[in-house]
Each structure stands twice: as C-alpha cells, then as structure tokens.
N, C-alpha and C. Protein backbone atom coordinates (compact mmCIF):
# COMPACT_ATOMS: atom_id res chain seq x y z
N UNK A 1 126.26 29.77 128.93
CA UNK A 1 126.54 30.48 127.59
C UNK A 1 126.21 29.82 126.53
N UNK A 2 125.26 30.57 125.38
CA UNK A 2 125.33 29.73 124.62
C UNK A 2 126.09 29.84 123.48
N UNK A 3 126.18 28.74 122.77
CA UNK A 3 127.30 28.75 121.44
C UNK A 3 126.80 29.24 120.44
N UNK A 4 127.95 29.77 119.78
CA UNK A 4 127.34 30.35 118.45
C UNK A 4 126.70 29.72 117.31
N UNK A 5 126.19 28.41 117.88
CA UNK A 5 125.37 27.55 116.75
C UNK A 5 124.45 27.91 116.94
N UNK A 6 124.18 28.01 118.35
CA UNK A 6 122.72 28.15 119.09
C UNK A 6 122.60 29.38 119.28
N UNK A 7 123.34 30.39 118.97
CA UNK A 7 122.80 32.00 118.54
C UNK A 7 122.42 32.13 117.03
N UNK A 8 123.11 31.65 116.64
CA UNK A 8 122.69 31.64 115.03
C UNK A 8 121.44 31.12 114.75
N UNK A 9 121.00 29.75 115.98
CA UNK A 9 119.50 29.06 115.40
C UNK A 9 118.54 29.78 115.95
N UNK A 10 118.91 31.11 116.90
CA UNK A 10 118.20 31.87 117.56
C UNK A 10 117.88 32.74 116.30
N UNK A 11 118.76 33.78 115.37
CA UNK A 11 118.27 34.64 114.75
C UNK A 11 117.83 34.23 113.60
N UNK A 12 118.30 32.50 113.23
CA UNK A 12 117.55 31.72 112.04
C UNK A 12 115.93 32.10 112.63
N UNK A 13 115.53 31.22 113.46
CA UNK A 13 114.18 31.66 114.09
C UNK A 13 113.42 33.02 113.91
N UNK A 14 114.22 33.69 114.89
CA UNK A 14 114.06 35.49 114.59
C UNK A 14 113.63 36.27 113.44
N UNK A 15 114.49 35.54 112.28
CA UNK A 15 114.20 35.89 111.05
C UNK A 15 113.28 35.28 110.20
N UNK A 16 112.80 34.18 110.82
CA UNK A 16 111.50 33.58 110.09
C UNK A 16 110.09 33.78 110.62
N UNK A 17 110.52 34.25 111.80
CA UNK A 17 109.02 35.27 112.54
C UNK A 17 108.79 36.37 112.04
N UNK A 18 109.78 37.16 111.74
CA UNK A 18 109.85 38.54 111.63
C UNK A 18 109.92 39.06 110.46
N UNK A 19 110.81 38.03 109.50
CA UNK A 19 111.76 39.05 108.13
C UNK A 19 112.84 39.40 108.67
N UNK A 20 113.94 39.32 107.06
CA UNK A 20 115.26 39.52 107.32
C UNK A 20 115.17 41.62 107.54
N UNK A 21 114.11 42.15 106.74
CA UNK A 21 114.19 43.54 106.99
C UNK A 21 114.07 43.91 108.57
N UNK A 22 113.12 43.36 108.94
CA UNK A 22 112.66 43.84 110.49
C UNK A 22 113.63 43.39 111.38
N UNK A 23 114.76 42.59 111.13
CA UNK A 23 115.99 42.48 111.41
C UNK A 23 117.11 43.58 111.30
N UNK A 24 117.29 44.19 110.35
CA UNK A 24 118.04 45.03 109.78
C UNK A 24 117.05 46.27 110.62
N UNK A 25 115.87 46.58 110.42
CA UNK A 25 115.65 47.74 111.56
C UNK A 25 115.83 47.70 112.60
N UNK A 26 115.86 46.58 113.18
CA UNK A 26 116.09 46.47 114.88
C UNK A 26 117.42 46.49 115.10
N UNK A 27 118.36 46.51 114.51
CA UNK A 27 119.83 46.69 114.41
C UNK A 27 119.62 48.07 114.72
N UNK A 28 119.07 48.72 113.42
CA UNK A 28 119.19 50.42 113.84
C UNK A 28 118.82 50.67 114.35
N UNK A 29 117.88 50.00 115.27
CA UNK A 29 117.13 50.88 116.25
C UNK A 29 118.05 50.69 117.72
N UNK A 30 118.81 49.55 117.97
CA UNK A 30 119.78 49.15 118.95
C UNK A 30 121.03 49.66 118.64
N UNK A 31 121.63 50.34 117.15
CA UNK A 31 122.53 51.25 117.42
C UNK A 31 122.18 52.70 117.72
N UNK A 32 120.78 53.18 117.41
CA UNK A 32 120.21 54.33 118.17
C UNK A 32 120.74 54.59 119.46
N UNK A 33 120.66 53.31 120.50
CA UNK A 33 120.21 53.38 121.55
C UNK A 33 121.29 53.60 122.15
N UNK A 34 122.39 52.30 121.81
CA UNK A 34 123.91 52.68 122.35
C UNK A 34 124.38 53.99 121.89
N UNK A 35 123.91 54.98 120.59
CA UNK A 35 124.44 56.09 120.87
C UNK A 35 123.86 56.68 121.92
N UNK A 36 122.83 57.08 122.26
CA UNK A 36 121.94 57.57 123.33
C UNK A 36 122.70 57.22 124.68
N UNK A 37 122.97 56.31 125.15
CA UNK A 37 123.94 55.50 126.27
C UNK A 37 125.11 55.45 126.01
N UNK A 38 125.43 56.17 125.30
CA UNK A 38 127.22 56.35 125.26
C UNK A 38 127.01 57.98 125.50
N UNK A 39 126.26 58.61 124.84
CA UNK A 39 126.32 60.04 125.23
C UNK A 39 125.64 60.60 126.62
N UNK A 40 124.88 59.33 127.01
CA UNK A 40 124.44 59.63 129.03
C UNK A 40 125.92 59.61 129.83
N UNK A 41 126.57 58.40 128.88
CA UNK A 41 127.50 57.96 129.59
C UNK A 41 128.92 59.01 129.73
N UNK A 42 129.11 59.76 128.93
CA UNK A 42 129.93 60.72 128.71
C UNK A 42 129.47 61.93 129.77
N UNK A 43 128.16 62.07 129.69
CA UNK A 43 127.55 63.04 130.61
C UNK A 43 127.94 63.02 132.03
N UNK A 44 128.25 61.61 132.11
CA UNK A 44 127.83 61.25 133.61
C UNK A 44 129.16 61.73 133.74
N UNK A 45 130.33 60.98 132.88
CA UNK A 45 131.48 61.04 133.60
C UNK A 45 132.20 62.51 133.30
N UNK A 46 132.16 62.95 132.22
CA UNK A 46 132.50 64.42 132.09
C UNK A 46 131.94 65.50 132.61
N UNK A 47 130.54 65.35 132.84
CA UNK A 47 129.75 66.70 133.54
C UNK A 47 128.77 66.52 134.67
N UNK A 48 129.58 65.13 135.02
CA UNK A 48 128.67 64.64 136.07
C UNK A 48 127.30 64.91 136.45
N UNK A 49 126.57 64.53 135.45
CA UNK A 49 125.04 64.97 135.12
C UNK A 49 124.51 63.78 135.65
N UNK A 50 124.54 62.74 135.90
CA UNK A 50 124.18 61.48 136.44
C UNK A 50 125.20 60.70 137.37
N UNK A 51 126.00 61.43 137.86
CA UNK A 51 127.10 60.80 139.28
C UNK A 51 125.95 60.10 139.95
N UNK A 52 125.10 60.09 140.40
CA UNK A 52 124.60 59.51 141.57
C UNK A 52 123.80 58.03 140.84
N UNK A 53 123.99 58.06 139.40
CA UNK A 53 122.58 57.17 139.06
C UNK A 53 123.59 55.69 138.48
N UNK A 54 123.99 55.10 138.97
CA UNK A 54 124.47 53.60 138.14
C UNK A 54 123.90 53.07 137.05
N UNK A 55 122.70 53.37 137.12
CA UNK A 55 121.97 52.64 135.99
C UNK A 55 122.57 52.97 134.31
N UNK A 56 122.80 54.23 134.53
CA UNK A 56 123.79 54.68 133.16
C UNK A 56 124.83 54.01 132.85
N UNK A 57 125.47 53.24 133.67
CA UNK A 57 126.63 52.34 133.09
C UNK A 57 125.70 50.78 133.03
N UNK A 58 124.98 50.64 133.52
CA UNK A 58 124.15 49.19 133.42
C UNK A 58 123.44 49.16 131.47
N UNK A 59 122.93 50.45 131.59
CA UNK A 59 121.95 50.43 130.58
C UNK A 59 122.89 50.35 129.08
N UNK A 60 124.30 51.13 129.44
CA UNK A 60 125.15 51.48 128.66
C UNK A 60 125.68 49.83 127.96
N UNK A 61 126.20 48.97 129.37
CA UNK A 61 126.57 47.48 129.02
C UNK A 61 125.37 46.80 128.15
N UNK A 62 124.06 46.91 128.89
CA UNK A 62 122.99 46.02 128.26
C UNK A 62 123.16 46.70 126.62
N UNK A 63 123.20 47.71 126.35
CA UNK A 63 123.08 48.63 124.65
C UNK A 63 124.24 47.72 124.19
N UNK A 64 125.61 47.72 124.68
CA UNK A 64 126.45 46.90 123.98
C UNK A 64 126.47 45.42 123.90
N UNK A 65 125.78 44.93 124.62
CA UNK A 65 125.33 43.28 124.49
C UNK A 65 124.25 43.25 123.29
N UNK A 66 123.45 44.20 123.46
CA UNK A 66 122.51 44.36 122.23
C UNK A 66 123.37 44.38 120.95
N UNK A 67 123.97 45.50 120.74
CA UNK A 67 124.27 45.99 119.61
C UNK A 67 125.36 44.53 118.91
N UNK A 68 125.91 44.00 119.86
CA UNK A 68 127.02 42.68 119.55
C UNK A 68 125.75 41.54 119.12
N UNK A 69 124.57 41.92 119.12
CA UNK A 69 124.21 40.53 119.17
C UNK A 69 123.86 40.90 117.57
N UNK A 70 123.26 42.44 117.29
CA UNK A 70 122.70 42.50 115.98
C UNK A 70 123.91 42.21 115.14
N UNK A 71 125.16 43.01 115.34
CA UNK A 71 126.20 42.77 114.49
C UNK A 71 126.57 40.87 114.42
N UNK A 72 126.32 40.25 115.05
CA UNK A 72 126.68 38.96 115.02
C UNK A 72 125.83 38.54 113.75
N UNK A 73 124.40 38.88 114.07
CA UNK A 73 123.66 38.30 113.16
C UNK A 73 123.68 39.26 111.61
N UNK A 74 124.30 40.43 111.58
CA UNK A 74 124.71 40.87 110.55
C UNK A 74 125.43 40.05 109.75
N UNK A 75 126.75 39.93 110.56
CA UNK A 75 127.64 39.10 109.95
C UNK A 75 127.44 37.79 109.49
N UNK A 76 126.45 36.85 110.18
CA UNK A 76 125.67 36.15 109.48
C UNK A 76 124.98 36.30 108.01
N UNK A 77 124.12 37.16 108.00
CA UNK A 77 122.73 37.35 106.66
C UNK A 77 124.25 38.06 105.77
N UNK A 78 125.75 38.29 106.14
CA UNK A 78 126.16 38.57 105.38
C UNK A 78 127.69 37.59 105.34
N UNK A 79 127.41 36.47 105.39
CA UNK A 79 128.42 35.47 106.03
C UNK A 79 129.43 35.15 104.10
N UNK A 80 128.89 35.33 103.09
CA UNK A 80 129.33 35.21 101.68
C UNK A 80 130.48 35.84 101.13
N UNK A 81 130.44 37.30 102.16
CA UNK A 81 131.52 38.29 101.80
C UNK A 81 132.29 37.99 103.05
N UNK A 82 133.26 38.63 102.46
CA UNK A 82 134.92 38.08 103.59
C UNK A 82 134.88 39.84 104.86
N UNK A 83 134.19 39.70 105.52
CA UNK A 83 133.84 40.28 106.46
C UNK A 83 135.22 40.93 107.04
N UNK A 84 135.87 39.58 107.74
CA UNK A 84 136.96 39.96 108.44
C UNK A 84 138.19 40.12 107.57
N UNK A 85 137.83 40.34 106.17
CA UNK A 85 139.15 40.39 105.48
C UNK A 85 139.31 42.44 105.50
N UNK A 86 137.93 42.41 105.13
CA UNK A 86 137.74 44.08 105.48
C UNK A 86 137.97 44.76 106.59
N UNK A 87 137.53 43.71 107.66
CA UNK A 87 137.80 44.68 108.91
C UNK A 87 139.53 44.45 109.01
N UNK A 88 140.09 43.59 108.23
CA UNK A 88 141.93 43.70 108.54
C UNK A 88 142.47 44.59 107.94
N UNK A 89 141.90 44.91 106.54
CA UNK A 89 142.11 46.24 105.74
C UNK A 89 141.84 47.65 106.56
N UNK A 90 140.91 47.24 107.41
CA UNK A 90 140.56 49.18 108.09
C UNK A 90 141.13 48.54 109.65
N UNK A 91 141.50 47.70 109.89
CA UNK A 91 142.73 47.62 111.18
C UNK A 91 143.93 47.92 110.69
N UNK A 92 144.15 47.73 109.81
CA UNK A 92 145.61 48.21 109.38
C UNK A 92 145.66 49.79 109.02
N UNK A 93 144.52 50.21 108.29
CA UNK A 93 144.36 51.23 108.43
C UNK A 93 144.88 52.10 109.49
N UNK A 94 143.93 51.87 110.34
CA UNK A 94 143.98 52.42 111.98
C UNK A 94 145.09 52.19 112.80
N UNK A 95 145.82 51.18 112.33
CA UNK A 95 147.19 51.21 113.00
C UNK A 95 148.08 52.53 112.41
N UNK A 96 148.28 52.31 111.15
CA UNK A 96 148.51 53.18 110.31
C UNK A 96 148.80 54.88 110.70
N UNK A 97 147.48 54.80 111.22
CA UNK A 97 146.89 56.58 112.05
C UNK A 97 147.35 56.46 113.32
N UNK A 98 147.39 55.48 113.96
CA UNK A 98 147.96 55.34 115.43
C UNK A 98 149.25 55.84 115.17
N UNK A 99 149.86 54.94 114.64
CA UNK A 99 151.67 55.42 114.31
C UNK A 99 151.78 56.54 114.36
N UNK A 100 150.92 57.27 112.76
CA UNK A 100 151.22 58.86 112.24
C UNK A 100 150.97 59.59 113.49
N UNK A 101 150.28 58.98 114.24
CA UNK A 101 150.05 60.34 115.57
C UNK A 101 150.70 60.08 116.68
N UNK A 102 151.04 58.82 116.92
CA UNK A 102 152.73 58.58 118.01
C UNK A 102 154.02 59.55 117.17
N UNK A 103 154.01 59.45 115.90
CA UNK A 103 155.09 59.97 115.59
C UNK A 103 155.16 61.53 115.92
N UNK A 104 153.60 61.87 115.11
CA UNK A 104 153.35 63.56 115.51
C UNK A 104 153.68 63.96 117.09
N UNK A 105 153.16 63.12 117.88
CA UNK A 105 153.64 63.76 119.42
C UNK A 105 155.00 63.61 119.66
N UNK A 106 155.50 62.48 119.49
CA UNK A 106 157.08 62.54 119.62
C UNK A 106 157.74 63.68 119.15
N UNK A 107 157.54 64.07 117.86
CA UNK A 107 158.13 65.18 117.46
C UNK A 107 157.80 66.39 118.22
N UNK A 108 156.64 66.36 118.42
CA UNK A 108 156.16 67.80 119.14
C UNK A 108 156.91 67.54 120.55
N UNK A 109 157.12 66.72 121.49
CA UNK A 109 157.72 66.61 122.52
C UNK A 109 159.07 66.68 122.41
N UNK A 110 159.83 66.36 121.49
CA UNK A 110 161.21 66.90 121.10
C UNK A 110 161.72 68.08 121.07
N UNK A 111 160.24 68.53 120.44
CA UNK A 111 160.51 70.27 119.76
C UNK A 111 160.33 71.15 120.96
N UNK A 112 159.98 70.93 122.23
CA UNK A 112 159.63 71.36 123.37
C UNK A 112 160.59 71.60 124.08
C-alpha cells in the first residue's frame, strides 16, 4: 500500500505531465462516472435490473476509489485552505439535521 507521501508524489508527477486544469477535469469526469455507477447500483438493488451482474458492484467500488484519489489530490491542491475546519462545520450541521429528524420521528412515534 502506498503511503500518503508516495501518493502525493504521483499527483505531482501527473500535474507536471498534464497540468493542474487537466487534473480538475479528470476529477469532474471521475465524479460523473461515480454518479452513473451509483445509479446502476440503485437499479440493481431496488429494481433488480442488473440482478445477475456482479460487475455493477465491482464498478461502483472502482469509481469510489477513483473519486477518492481525485479528492485527495484536490485536498493537496487546496492544502493552504482549512478544509478540515470546513468539513467539521459541515459535520456539525449534518449532526444537527440528524438529531432534528430523530426528534421528529420520536414525536410522531409517541403520537401513534
């Protein structure tokens, strides 16, 4: 397994070869492929359209890995900004939404 430092070195080489804008474009492309893979997986699970196709899950896992690479690279490009601080704020907001929904569901359950 590659270390984070080794992965960063690979991202730097890719940026030197193709340029930063090309890396942004690649990230956009990979996210689009993940969207397609998620939709196919949903159709497999919910509607049984691909029930006998194991490649749907393999493809989804592959696209998750591709997007993870791209996000790590984007985090590196924008390392001068406090992404973790923004992420923490987003997670706190998300937790608040979860708690609100739990309270709503509990009230609805109590009223039955």
